[in-house]
Structures are given as structure tokens and as C-alpha cells.
Tab-separated table of C-alpha atoms in Angstrom:
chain	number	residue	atom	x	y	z
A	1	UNK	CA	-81.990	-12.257	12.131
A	2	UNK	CA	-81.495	-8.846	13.529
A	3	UNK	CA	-81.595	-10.005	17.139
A	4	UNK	CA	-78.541	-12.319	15.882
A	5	UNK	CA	-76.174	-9.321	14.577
A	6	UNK	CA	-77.625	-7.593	17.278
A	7	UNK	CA	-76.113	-9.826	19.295
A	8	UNK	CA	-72.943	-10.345	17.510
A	9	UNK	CA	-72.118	-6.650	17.487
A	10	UNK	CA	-72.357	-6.175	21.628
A	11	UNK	CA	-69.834	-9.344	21.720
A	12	UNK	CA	-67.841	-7.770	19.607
A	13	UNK	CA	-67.755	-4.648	21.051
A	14	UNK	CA	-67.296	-6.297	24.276
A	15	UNK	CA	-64.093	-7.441	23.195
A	16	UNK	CA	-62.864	-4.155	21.703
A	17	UNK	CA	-63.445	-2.945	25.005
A	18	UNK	CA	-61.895	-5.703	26.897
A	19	UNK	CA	-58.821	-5.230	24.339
A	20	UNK	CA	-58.329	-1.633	25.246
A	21	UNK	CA	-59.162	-1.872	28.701
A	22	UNK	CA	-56.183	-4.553	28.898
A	23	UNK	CA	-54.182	-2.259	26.650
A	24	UNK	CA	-54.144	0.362	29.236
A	25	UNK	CA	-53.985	-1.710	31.964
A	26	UNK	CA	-51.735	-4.528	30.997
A	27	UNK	CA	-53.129	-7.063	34.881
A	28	UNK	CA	-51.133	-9.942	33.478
A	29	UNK	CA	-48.105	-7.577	33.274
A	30	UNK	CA	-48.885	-6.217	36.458
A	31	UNK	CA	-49.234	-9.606	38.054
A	32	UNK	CA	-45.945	-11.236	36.685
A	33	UNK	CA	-44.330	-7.771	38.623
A	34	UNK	CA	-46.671	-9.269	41.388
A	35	UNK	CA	-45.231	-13.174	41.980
A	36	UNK	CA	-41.646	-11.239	41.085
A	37	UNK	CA	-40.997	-9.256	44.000
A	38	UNK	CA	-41.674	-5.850	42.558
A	39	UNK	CA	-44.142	-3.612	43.749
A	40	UNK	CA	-45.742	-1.267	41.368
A	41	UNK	CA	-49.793	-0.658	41.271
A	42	UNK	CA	-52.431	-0.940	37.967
A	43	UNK	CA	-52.763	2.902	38.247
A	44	UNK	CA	-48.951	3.412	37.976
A	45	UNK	CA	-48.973	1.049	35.079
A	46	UNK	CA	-52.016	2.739	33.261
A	47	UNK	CA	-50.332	6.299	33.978
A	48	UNK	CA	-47.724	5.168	31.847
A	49	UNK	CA	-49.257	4.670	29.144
A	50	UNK	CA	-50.082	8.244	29.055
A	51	UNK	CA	-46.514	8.966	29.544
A	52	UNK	CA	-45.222	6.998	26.113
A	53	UNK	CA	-43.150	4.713	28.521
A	54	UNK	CA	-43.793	0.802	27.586
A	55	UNK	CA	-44.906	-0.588	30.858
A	56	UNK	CA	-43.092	-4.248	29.321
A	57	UNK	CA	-39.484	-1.984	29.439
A	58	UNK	CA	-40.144	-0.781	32.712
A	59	UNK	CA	-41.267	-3.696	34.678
A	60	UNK	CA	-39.154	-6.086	33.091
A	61	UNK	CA	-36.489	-4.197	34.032
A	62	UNK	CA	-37.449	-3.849	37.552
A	63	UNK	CA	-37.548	-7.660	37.748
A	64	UNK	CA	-34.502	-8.495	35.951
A	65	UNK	CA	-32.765	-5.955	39.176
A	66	UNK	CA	-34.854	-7.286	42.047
A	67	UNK	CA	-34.119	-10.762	41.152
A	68	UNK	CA	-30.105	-9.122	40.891
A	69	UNK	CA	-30.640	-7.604	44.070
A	70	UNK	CA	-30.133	-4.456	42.400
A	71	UNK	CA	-31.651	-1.620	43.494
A	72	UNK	CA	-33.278	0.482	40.551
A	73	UNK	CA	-35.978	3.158	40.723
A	74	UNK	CA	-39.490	3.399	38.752
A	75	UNK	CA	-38.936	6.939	38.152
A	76	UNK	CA	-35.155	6.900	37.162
A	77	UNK	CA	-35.906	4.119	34.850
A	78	UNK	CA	-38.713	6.163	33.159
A	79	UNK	CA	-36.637	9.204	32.940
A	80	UNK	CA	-33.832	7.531	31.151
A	81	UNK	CA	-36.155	6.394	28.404
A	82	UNK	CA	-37.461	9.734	28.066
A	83	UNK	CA	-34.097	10.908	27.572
A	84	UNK	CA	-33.418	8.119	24.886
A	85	UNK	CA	-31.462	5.622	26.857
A	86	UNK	CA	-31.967	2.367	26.829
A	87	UNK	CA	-33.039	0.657	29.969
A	88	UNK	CA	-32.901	-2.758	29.114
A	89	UNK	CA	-28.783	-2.073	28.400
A	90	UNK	CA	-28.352	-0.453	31.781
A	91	UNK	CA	-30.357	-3.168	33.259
A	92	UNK	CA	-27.774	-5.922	31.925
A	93	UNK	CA	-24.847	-3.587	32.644
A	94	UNK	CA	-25.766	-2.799	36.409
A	95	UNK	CA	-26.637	-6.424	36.622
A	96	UNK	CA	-23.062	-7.461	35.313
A	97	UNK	CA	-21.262	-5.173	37.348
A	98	UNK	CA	-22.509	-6.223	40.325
A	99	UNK	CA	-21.882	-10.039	40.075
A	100	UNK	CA	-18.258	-8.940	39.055
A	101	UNK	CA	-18.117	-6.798	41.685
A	102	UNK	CA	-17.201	-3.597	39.506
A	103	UNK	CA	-18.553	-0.281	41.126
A	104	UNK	CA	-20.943	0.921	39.062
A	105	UNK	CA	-23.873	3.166	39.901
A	106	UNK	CA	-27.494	3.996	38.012
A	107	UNK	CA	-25.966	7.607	37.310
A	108	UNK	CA	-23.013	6.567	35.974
A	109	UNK	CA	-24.089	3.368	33.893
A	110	UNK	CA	-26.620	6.445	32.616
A	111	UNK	CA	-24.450	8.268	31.825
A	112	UNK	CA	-22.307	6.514	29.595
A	113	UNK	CA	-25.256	4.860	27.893
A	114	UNK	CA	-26.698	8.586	26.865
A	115	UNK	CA	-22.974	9.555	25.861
A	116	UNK	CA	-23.785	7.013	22.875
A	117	UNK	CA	-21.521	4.392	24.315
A	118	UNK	CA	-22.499	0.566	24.935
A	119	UNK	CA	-22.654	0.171	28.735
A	120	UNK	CA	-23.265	-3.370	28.955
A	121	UNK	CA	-20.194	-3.990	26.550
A	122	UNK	CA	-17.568	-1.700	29.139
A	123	UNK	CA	-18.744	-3.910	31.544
A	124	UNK	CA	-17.774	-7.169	29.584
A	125	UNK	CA	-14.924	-5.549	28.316
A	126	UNK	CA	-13.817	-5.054	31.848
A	127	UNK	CA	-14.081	-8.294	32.954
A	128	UNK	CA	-13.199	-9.770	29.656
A	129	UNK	CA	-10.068	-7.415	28.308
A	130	UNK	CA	-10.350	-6.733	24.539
A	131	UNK	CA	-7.559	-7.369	22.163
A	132	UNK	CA	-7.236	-4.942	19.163
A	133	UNK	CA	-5.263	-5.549	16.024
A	134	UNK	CA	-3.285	-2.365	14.374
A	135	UNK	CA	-3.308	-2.043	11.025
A	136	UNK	CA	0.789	-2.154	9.871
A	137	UNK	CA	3.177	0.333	11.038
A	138	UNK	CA	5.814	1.326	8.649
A	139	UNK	CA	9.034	2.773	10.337
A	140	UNK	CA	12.376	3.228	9.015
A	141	UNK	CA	15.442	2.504	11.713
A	142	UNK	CA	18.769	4.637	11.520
A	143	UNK	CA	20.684	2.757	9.075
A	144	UNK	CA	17.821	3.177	6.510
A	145	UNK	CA	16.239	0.217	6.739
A	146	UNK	CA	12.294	0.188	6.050
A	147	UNK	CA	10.219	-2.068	8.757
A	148	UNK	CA	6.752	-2.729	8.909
A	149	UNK	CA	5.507	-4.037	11.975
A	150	UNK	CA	1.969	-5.289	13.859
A	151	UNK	CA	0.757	-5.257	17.161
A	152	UNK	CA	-2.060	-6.449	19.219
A	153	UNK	CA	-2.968	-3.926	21.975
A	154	UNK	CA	-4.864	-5.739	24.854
A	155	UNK	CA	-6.835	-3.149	26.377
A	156	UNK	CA	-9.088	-3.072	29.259
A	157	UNK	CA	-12.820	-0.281	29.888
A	158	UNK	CA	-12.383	1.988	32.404
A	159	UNK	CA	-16.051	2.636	33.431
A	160	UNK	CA	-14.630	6.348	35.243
A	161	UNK	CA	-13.777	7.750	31.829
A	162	UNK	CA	-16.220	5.980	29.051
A	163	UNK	CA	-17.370	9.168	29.749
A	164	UNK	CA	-15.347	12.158	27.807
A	165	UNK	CA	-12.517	9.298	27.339
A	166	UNK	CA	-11.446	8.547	23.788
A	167	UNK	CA	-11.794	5.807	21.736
A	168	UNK	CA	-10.259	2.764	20.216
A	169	UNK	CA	-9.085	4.734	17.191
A	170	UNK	CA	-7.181	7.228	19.219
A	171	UNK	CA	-5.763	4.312	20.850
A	172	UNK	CA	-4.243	2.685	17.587
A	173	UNK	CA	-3.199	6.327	16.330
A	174	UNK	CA	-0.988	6.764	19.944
A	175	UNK	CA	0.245	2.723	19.627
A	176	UNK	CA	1.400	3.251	15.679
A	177	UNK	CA	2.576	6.723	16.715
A	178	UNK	CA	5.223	4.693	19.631
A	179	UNK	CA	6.093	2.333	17.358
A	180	UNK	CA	7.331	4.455	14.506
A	181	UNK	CA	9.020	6.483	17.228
A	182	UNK	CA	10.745	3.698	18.856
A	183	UNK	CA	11.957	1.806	15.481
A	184	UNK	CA	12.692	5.124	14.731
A	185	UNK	CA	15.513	5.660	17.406
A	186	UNK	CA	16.935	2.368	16.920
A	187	UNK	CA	20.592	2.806	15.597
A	188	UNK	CA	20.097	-0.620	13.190
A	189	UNK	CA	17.022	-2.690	11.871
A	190	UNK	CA	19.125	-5.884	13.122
A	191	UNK	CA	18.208	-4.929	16.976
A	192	UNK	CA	14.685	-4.275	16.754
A	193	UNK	CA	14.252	-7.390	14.922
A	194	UNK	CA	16.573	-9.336	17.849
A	195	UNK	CA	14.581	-7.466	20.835
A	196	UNK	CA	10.787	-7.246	19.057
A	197	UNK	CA	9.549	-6.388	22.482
A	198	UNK	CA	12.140	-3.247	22.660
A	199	UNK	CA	9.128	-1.738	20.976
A	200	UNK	CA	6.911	-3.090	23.638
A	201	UNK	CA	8.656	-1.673	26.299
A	202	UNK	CA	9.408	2.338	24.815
A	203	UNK	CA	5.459	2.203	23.722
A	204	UNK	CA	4.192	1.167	27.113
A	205	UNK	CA	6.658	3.585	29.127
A	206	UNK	CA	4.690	6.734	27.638
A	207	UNK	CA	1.138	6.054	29.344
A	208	UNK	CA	-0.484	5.703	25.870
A	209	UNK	CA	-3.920	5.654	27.611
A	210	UNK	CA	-4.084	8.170	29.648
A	211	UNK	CA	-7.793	10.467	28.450
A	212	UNK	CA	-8.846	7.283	27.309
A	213	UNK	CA	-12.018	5.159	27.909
A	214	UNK	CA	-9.041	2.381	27.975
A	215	UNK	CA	-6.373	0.803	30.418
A	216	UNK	CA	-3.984	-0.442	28.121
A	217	UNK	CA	-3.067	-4.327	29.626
A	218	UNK	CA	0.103	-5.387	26.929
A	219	UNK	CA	1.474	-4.507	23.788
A	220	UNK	CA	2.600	-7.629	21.871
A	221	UNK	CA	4.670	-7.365	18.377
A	222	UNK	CA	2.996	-9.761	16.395
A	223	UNK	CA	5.246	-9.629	13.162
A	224	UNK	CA	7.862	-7.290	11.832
A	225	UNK	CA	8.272	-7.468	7.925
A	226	UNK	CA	11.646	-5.530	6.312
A	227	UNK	CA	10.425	-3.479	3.981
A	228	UNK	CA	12.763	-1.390	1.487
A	229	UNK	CA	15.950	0.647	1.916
A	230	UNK	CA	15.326	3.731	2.373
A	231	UNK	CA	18.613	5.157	3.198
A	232	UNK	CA	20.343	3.740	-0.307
A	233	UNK	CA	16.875	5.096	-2.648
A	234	UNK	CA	17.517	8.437	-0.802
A	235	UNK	CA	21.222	8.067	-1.377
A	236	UNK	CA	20.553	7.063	-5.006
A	237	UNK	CA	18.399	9.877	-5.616
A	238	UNK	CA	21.033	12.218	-3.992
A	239	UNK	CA	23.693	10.882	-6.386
A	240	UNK	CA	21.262	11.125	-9.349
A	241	UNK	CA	20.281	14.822	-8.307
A	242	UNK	CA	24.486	15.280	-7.915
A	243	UNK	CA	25.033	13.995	-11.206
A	244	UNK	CA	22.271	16.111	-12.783
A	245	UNK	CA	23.949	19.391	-11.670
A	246	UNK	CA	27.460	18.380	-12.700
A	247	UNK	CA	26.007	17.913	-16.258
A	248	UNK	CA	24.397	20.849	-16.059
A	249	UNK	CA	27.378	22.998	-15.027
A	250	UNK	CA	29.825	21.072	-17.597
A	251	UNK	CA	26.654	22.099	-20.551
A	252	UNK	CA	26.686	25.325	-18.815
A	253	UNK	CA	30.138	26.045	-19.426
A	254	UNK	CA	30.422	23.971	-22.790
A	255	UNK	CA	27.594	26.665	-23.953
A	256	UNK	CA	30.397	29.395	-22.881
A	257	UNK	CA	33.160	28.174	-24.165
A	258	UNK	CA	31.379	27.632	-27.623
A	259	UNK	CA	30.109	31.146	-27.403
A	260	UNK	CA	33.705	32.273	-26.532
A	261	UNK	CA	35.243	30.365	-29.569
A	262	UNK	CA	32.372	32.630	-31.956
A	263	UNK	CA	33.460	35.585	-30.351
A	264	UNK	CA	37.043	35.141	-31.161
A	265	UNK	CA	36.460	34.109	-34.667
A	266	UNK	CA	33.851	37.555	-35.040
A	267	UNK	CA	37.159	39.220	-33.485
A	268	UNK	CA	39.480	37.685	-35.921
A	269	UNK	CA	37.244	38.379	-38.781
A	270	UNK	CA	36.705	41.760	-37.887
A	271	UNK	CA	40.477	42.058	-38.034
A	272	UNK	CA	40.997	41.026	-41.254
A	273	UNK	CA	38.416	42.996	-42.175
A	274	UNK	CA	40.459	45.903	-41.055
A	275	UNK	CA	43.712	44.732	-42.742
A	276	UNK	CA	42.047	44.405	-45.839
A	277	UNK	CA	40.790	47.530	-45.867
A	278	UNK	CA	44.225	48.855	-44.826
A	279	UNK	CA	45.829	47.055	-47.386
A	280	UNK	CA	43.126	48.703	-49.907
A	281	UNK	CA	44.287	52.644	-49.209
A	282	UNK	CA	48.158	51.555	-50.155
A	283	UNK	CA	47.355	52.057	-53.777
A	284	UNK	CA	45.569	55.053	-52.587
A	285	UNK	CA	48.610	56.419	-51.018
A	286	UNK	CA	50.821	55.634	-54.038
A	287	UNK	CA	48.902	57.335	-56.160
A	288	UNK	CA	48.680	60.152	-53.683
A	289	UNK	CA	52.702	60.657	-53.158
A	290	UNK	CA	52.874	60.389	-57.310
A	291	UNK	CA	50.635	63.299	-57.235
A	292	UNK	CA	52.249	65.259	-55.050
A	293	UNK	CA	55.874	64.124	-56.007
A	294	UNK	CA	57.338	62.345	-52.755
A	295	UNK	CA	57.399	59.463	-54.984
A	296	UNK	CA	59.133	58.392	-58.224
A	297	UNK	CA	58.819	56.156	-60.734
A	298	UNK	CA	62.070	54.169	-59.664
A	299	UNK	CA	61.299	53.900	-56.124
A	300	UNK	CA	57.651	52.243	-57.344
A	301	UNK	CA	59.648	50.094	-59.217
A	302	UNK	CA	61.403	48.905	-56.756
A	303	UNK	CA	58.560	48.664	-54.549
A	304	UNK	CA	57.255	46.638	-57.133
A	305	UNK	CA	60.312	44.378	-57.109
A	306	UNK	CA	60.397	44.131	-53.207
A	307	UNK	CA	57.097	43.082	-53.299
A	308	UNK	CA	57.208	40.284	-56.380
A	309	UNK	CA	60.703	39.267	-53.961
A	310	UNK	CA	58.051	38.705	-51.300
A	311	UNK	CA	55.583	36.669	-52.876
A	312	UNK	CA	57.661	34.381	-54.243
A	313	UNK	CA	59.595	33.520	-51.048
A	314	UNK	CA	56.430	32.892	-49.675
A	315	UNK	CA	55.164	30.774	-52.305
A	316	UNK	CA	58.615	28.548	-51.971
A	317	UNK	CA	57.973	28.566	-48.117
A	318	UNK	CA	54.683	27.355	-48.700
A	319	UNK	CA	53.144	30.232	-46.819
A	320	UNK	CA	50.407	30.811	-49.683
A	321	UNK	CA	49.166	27.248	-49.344
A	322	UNK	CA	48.944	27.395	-45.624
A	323	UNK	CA	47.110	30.677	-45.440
A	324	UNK	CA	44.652	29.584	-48.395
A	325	UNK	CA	43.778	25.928	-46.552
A	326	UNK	CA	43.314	28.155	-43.463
């Protein structure tokens, strides 16, 4: 019994041991590099291990460009994983390149992967130009008329500036930008909706792309909806605004002339206020000349008479009446 676990302990050990021995030097990995074409030796293979590069990465990588006829470096491949890349992108990118005879080199394809920027898909998108779809455009011609209007922008990688070169979204802010410029210098909405590619034409004159990781190909108008009338809302509001102030001036001066009107009657009172109190020191004065003699009792008398005379002409005139309804 215990020559039996005995036993069954060594064989198991024996296979832990053959397990990391493998581990660290992967000979079937080795071998398929082997019957490829590539040369690299067990000890390079094992070193790597100590280097935290997958051997799998590297060598597959080294097949996929021998059997490419691409030449690609151990030690460049192994330093662009250490930096983060990814190999097997570069790989398929270099590979691409070269059966569509783009010029692309290791450094560069590096490059723009380690910039954060899909190599492999600038190299189909050069062979392969991609179309992009801008979101609506609203513009408003010279005779006021709103129009919205969408484009598809075919656009082509440029593999010299994916690196530094701007991206899609600064390509669809430059295309809208045209667009509302052109429909903007249009003298009616009638022409730009005759002549669509107009708009084609003024965008494409003004080199859109250049500092971009893009060759702009076309610019197509896809549709062009009318929108609303600008000019006759801002006309509208301008007449509204107009009308606004005139009733404001005509309650301006209303408010004037009503305070004008009070005035006058505060005048008016305040001058009968004064003939009243005129007309109260008479009796005063009468009874001051009686004092002092300048005045007798016939000439009161007839004073008195004068002034009866007086009231009743204006009583058959009608002037009492008038001046009491007043």
C-alpha cells in the first residue's frame, strides 16, 4: 500500500515537472516556428518567459510575416508589446499593406498603433474608402428661408498623418461648418435646392482635410429638408417689438397729457380760490371806506342796486345755470 502512493506521487510529480518544463519551454511551439520558416531557438523562447512576452504572440506573429514575406524582427516585436502595442494588429496591418501595395513600415504601423489608433483598420480603410453620415445641418439662405440638409462624406486613411492627424469628428464639424457657410451665401433657398451639389462643390474647394488622418474622396447631398422662415419670424418679431414701443410712447404721453389736464384743473382751482377770497375783502373794504367816510350811504345803495341789476341779467341770460352745472 505505501509502495503504491509511493508510486503514484513520483508519477505525479513527474508530470508537474513535465508541465512546467513545457511551460517554459513551449518545443511544440518552437517546432510549429520550425516546419514554418522562422528561425528562433528553445533558449530564446524560454528567455521570454522571463521577459512577460507570450512566446504564442511572438512566434505567431513571426509566421503570419514570413509566410507574407514580410520582414519583422524578434526584438522589435517584443519591444512593441512591452510598450503596450499590439502585435498581432500590426502583424495584420503590415500584412495588408503589403498585398495592397501601400507603403507602410514596422515604425510607422508602430507608431500609429501606440498613438491609440487601429492600424489594421487605416489600412482597410485605405483600400476600402469609408463613407460617413453627418448628422443634419441646419442653414438659413438669404431670403430667410430655413434648410436642413445631409451629407455623406466618403473619406479615405492617410497612413502619413494617423499620426497627430484628427479625427472623424473634426471632419463632420469642418463638412457641417461648409455647408452652413455655403447655403448661407446663397441669395435664395430655390437655387440650392435646384443645384444640391452647389454645396458639394464650395465644401470641397476649401481642403476640408487638410491636418487630418483623412483624404476626403466626395461630398454627396443626400437630402435637403425646408425648414421654417426665418426671415418673416424675425420680421414678425421686429414688427411686434415696433408695435410694443409705439404703445408705449402713445401710454407714455397719454400718462402726460392726463397729468397735464390735473395740473390745469389744480391751476384753475387755485384761481378761484383766489377770486373768492378777493371777492371776500369787498365787504371788508365797504365797511372800511364807511369808517373812514369815502363812502356814503347812497352810493352803497346804489352799489347795491348795480349789483341786484347784475344778477338778474345774468339769471335771464342763463349765466347762473351754466356756471352752477359747470
Amino acid at each position: 500500500m505505501i509502495e503504491s502512493v509511493g508510486t503514484w506521487g513520483m508519477v505525479i510529480g513527474v508530470i508537474v515537472l513535465l508541465f512546467i518544463i513545457l511551460y517554459f519551454i513551449p518545443i511544440g511551439l518552437w517546432f510549429s516556428a520550425l516546419v514554418s520558416g522562422v528561425k528562433i531557438s528553445l533558449l530564446q523562447l524560454f528567455l521570454m518567459r522571463f521577459r512577460k512576452v507570450p512566446p504564442g504572440v511572438i512566434v505567431r506573429a513571426l509566421i503570419e510575416g514570413t509566410k507574407a514575406d514580410v520582414a519583422l524582427s524578434r526584438d522589435a516585436l517584443e519591444a512593441h508589446y512591452l510598450a503596450g502595442g499590439h502585435v498581432a494588429r500590426v502583424v495584420h496591418a503590415l500584412v495588408s499593406a503589403s498585398k495592397a501595395n501601400i507603403d507602410l513600415t514596422f515604425k510607422v504601423a508602430t507608431a500609429i498603433d501606440l498613438a491609440g489608433r487601429d492600424v489594421f483598420e487605416a489600412v482597410q480603410m485605405s483600400v476600402n474608402p469609408k463613407v460617413i453620415n453627418t448628422p443634419p445641418v441646419t442653414a438659413v439662405s438669404k431670403d430667410g428661408i430655413q434648410l436642413i440638409a445631409k451629407a455623406r462624406v466618403t473619406v479615405r486613411a492617410s497612413i502619413k498623418q494617423l499620426v497627430g492627424g484628427a479625427g472623424e469628428d473634426t471632419v463632420l464639424a469642418r463638412v457641417g461648418e461648409g455647408i452652413v457657410s455655403s447655403i448661407g451665401s446663397s441669395h435664395s433657398h430655390k437655387a440650392v435646392l435646384e443645384n444640391p451639389d452647389f454645396i458639394s462643390r464650395v465644401v470641397l474647394e476649401k481642403g476640408l482635410d487638410a491636418g487630418t488622418a483623412f483624404e476626403i474622396l466626395s461630398i454627396d447631398i443626400a437630402d435637403i429638408d425646408i425648414g421654417k422662415n426665418i426671415g418673416a419670424g424675425l420680421q414678425m418679431d421686429q414688427a411686434e417689438a415696433d408695435k410694443n414701443i409705439a404703445q408705449a410712447k402713445a401710454e407714455e404721453r397719454r400718462a402726460m397729457a392726463i397729468a397735464l389736464e390735473q395740473e390745469m384743473i389744480a391751476k384753475a382751482q387755485e384761481m378761484k380760490a383766489k377770486v373768492i377770497e378777493a371777492e371776500a375783502k369787498v365787504p371788508l373794504a365797504i365797511a372800511e371806506a364807511f369808517k373812514n367816510g369815502n363812502l356814503g350811504i347812497m352810493d352803497y345803495m346804489k352799489y347795491k342796486n348795480i349789483m341786484a341789476d347784475t344778477a338778474m341779467r345774468d339769471s335771464i341770460s342763463g349765466e347762473n345755470k351754466k356756471s352752477s352745472e359747470e
